[in-house]
Short mmCIF file of C-alpha atoms in Angstrom, two decimals:
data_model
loop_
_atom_site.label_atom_id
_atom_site.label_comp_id
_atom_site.label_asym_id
_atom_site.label_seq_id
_atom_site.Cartn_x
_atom_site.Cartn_y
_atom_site.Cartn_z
CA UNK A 9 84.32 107.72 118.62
CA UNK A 10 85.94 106.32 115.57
CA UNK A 11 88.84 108.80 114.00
CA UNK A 12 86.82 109.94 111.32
CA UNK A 13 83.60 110.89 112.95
CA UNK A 14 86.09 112.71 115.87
CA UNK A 15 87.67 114.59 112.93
CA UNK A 16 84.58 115.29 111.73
CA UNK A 17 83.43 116.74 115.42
CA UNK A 18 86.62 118.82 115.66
CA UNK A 19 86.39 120.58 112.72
CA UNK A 20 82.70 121.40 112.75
CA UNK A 21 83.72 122.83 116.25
CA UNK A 22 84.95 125.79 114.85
CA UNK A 23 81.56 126.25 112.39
CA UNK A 24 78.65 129.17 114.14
CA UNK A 25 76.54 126.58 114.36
CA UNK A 26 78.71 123.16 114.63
CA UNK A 27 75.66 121.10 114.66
CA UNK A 28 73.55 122.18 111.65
CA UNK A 29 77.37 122.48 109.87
CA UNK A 30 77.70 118.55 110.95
CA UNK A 31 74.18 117.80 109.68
CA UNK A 32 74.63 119.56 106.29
CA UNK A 33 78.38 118.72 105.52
CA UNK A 34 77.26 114.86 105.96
CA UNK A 35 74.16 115.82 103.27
CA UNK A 36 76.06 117.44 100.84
CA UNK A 37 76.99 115.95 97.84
CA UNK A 38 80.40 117.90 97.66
CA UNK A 39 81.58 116.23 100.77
CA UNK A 40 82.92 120.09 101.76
CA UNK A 41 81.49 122.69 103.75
CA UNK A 42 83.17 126.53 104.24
CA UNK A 43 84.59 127.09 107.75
CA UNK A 44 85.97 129.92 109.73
CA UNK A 45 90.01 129.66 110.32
CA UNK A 46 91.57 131.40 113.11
CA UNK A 47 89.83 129.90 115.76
CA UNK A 48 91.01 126.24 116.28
CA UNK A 49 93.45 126.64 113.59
CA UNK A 50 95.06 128.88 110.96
CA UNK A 51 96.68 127.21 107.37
CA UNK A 52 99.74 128.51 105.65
CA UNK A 53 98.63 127.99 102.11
CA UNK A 54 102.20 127.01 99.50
CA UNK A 55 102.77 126.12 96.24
CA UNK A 56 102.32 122.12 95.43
CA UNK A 57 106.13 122.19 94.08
CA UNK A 58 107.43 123.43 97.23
CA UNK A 59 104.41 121.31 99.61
CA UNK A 60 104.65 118.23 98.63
CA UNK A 61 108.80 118.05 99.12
CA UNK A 62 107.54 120.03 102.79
CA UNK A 63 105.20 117.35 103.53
CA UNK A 64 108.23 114.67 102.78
CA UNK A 65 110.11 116.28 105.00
CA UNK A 66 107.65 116.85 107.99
CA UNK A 67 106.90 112.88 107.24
CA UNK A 68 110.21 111.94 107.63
CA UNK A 69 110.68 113.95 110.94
CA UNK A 70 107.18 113.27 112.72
CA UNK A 71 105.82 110.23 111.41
CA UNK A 72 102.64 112.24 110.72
CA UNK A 73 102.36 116.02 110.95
CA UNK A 74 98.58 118.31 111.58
CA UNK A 75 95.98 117.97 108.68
CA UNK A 76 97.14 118.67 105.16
CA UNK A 77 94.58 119.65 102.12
CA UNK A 78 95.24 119.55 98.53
CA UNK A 79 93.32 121.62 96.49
CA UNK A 80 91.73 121.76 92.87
CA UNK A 81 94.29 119.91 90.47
CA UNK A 82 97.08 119.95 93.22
CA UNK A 83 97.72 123.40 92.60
CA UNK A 84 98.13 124.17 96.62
CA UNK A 85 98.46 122.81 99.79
CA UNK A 86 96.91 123.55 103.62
CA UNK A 87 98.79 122.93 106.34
CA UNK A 88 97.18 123.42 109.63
CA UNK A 89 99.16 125.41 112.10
CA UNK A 90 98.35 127.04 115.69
CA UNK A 91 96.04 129.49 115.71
CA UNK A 92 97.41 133.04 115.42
CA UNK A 93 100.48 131.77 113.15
CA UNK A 94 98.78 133.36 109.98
CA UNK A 95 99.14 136.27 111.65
CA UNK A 96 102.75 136.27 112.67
CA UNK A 97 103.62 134.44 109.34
CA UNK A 98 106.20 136.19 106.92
CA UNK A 99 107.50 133.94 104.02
CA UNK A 100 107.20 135.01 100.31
CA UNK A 101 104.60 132.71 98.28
CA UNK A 102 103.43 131.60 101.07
CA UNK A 103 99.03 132.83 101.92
CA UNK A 104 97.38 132.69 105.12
CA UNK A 105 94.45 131.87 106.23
CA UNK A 106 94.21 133.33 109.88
CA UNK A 107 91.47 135.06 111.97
CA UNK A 108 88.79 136.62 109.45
CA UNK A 109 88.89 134.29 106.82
CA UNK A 110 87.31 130.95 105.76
CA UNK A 111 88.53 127.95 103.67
CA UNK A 112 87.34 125.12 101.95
CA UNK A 113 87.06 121.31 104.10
CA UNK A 114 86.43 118.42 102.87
CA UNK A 115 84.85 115.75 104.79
CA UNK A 116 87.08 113.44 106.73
CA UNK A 117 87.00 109.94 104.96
CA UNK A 118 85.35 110.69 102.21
CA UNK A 119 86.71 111.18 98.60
CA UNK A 120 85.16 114.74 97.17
CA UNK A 121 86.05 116.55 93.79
CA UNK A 122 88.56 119.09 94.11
CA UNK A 123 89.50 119.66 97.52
CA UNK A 124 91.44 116.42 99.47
CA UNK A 125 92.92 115.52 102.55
CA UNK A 126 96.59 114.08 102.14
CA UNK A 127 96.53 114.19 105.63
CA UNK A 128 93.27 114.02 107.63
CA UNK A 129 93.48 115.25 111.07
CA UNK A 130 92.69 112.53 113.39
CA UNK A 131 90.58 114.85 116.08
CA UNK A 132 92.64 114.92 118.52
CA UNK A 133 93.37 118.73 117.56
CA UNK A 134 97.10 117.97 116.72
CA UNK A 135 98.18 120.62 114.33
CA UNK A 136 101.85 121.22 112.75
CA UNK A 137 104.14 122.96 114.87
CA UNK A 138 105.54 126.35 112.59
CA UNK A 139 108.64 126.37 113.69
CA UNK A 140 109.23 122.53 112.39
CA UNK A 141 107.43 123.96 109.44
CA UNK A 142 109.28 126.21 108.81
CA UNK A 143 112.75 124.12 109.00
CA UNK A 144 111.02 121.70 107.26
CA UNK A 145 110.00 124.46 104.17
CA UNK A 146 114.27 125.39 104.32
CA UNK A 147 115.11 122.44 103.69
CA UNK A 148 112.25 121.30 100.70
CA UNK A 149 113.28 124.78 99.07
CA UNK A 150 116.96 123.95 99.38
CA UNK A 151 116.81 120.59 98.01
CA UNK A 152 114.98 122.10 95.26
CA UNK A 153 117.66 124.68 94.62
CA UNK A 154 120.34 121.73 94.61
CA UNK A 155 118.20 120.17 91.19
CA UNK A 156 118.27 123.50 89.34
CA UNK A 157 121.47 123.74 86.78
CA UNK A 158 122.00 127.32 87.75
CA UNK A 159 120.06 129.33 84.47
CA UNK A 160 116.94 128.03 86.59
CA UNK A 161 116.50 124.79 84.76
CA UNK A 162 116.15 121.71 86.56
CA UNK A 163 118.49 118.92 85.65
#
């Protein structure tokens, strides 16, 4: 299977009824259907001006982490961790979206309005590791410390 139509397989994997999700994801004009998160994966949900220096970091240390979403006007980012990390997660500014909840996907390869992938999953289930995420978030949030001037300007 080519990457896209694999990471389109994986994801509807996790929909009640993968199939029909398949079927109408590929017919809707959004490009984006609503699934459940929890069960092949959970996303810690941060800030765009602490995710994208995150995602630099992660870049720079894996060469390419788990699936990453952008959201309406680049106001948030997805990353896709473990499942059961939502759960366990405790960072301030930080949502999860674990077990119980469901979040907004975009169709793999295909541009939609709002909701992007800046990093598509390839469907072969690889996900970020939260520890590396979570060194990774240190050292984006300490960086962006060093650029304040100290009254909480940036220089």
């Amino acid at each position: 299977m080519t990457g896209a139509k694999t990471a389109v397989e994986w994801l509807a994997s996790v929909a009640p009824d993968p199939e029909a999700c398949r079927r109408e994801w590929e017919r809707n004009p959004l490009g984006i259907a609503l699934l459940p998160a929890g069960k092949a994966w959970d996303v810690l949900i941060l800030p765009s001006e602490l995710g994208y220096p995150t995602l630099d970091v992660l870049t720079r240390i894996l060469g390419r982490p788990g699936p990453v979403l952008a959201d309406f006007g680049d106001a948030r980012m997805g990353f896709f961790v473990p499942p059961g990390t939502a759960a366990r997660w405790l960072g301030t500014g930080i949502r999860t979206a674990g077990a119980g909840t469901w979040i907004v996907v975009p169709y793999p390869g295909r541009s939609t309005s709002g909701v992007r992938w800046l990093v598509p999953p390839d469907g072969s289930g690889t996900l970020t590791d939260p520890a590396l995420l979570e060194l990774a978030l240190h050292e984006a949030a300490a960086g962006l410390a060093g650029e304040d001037d100290g009254r909480g300007q940036r220089s």
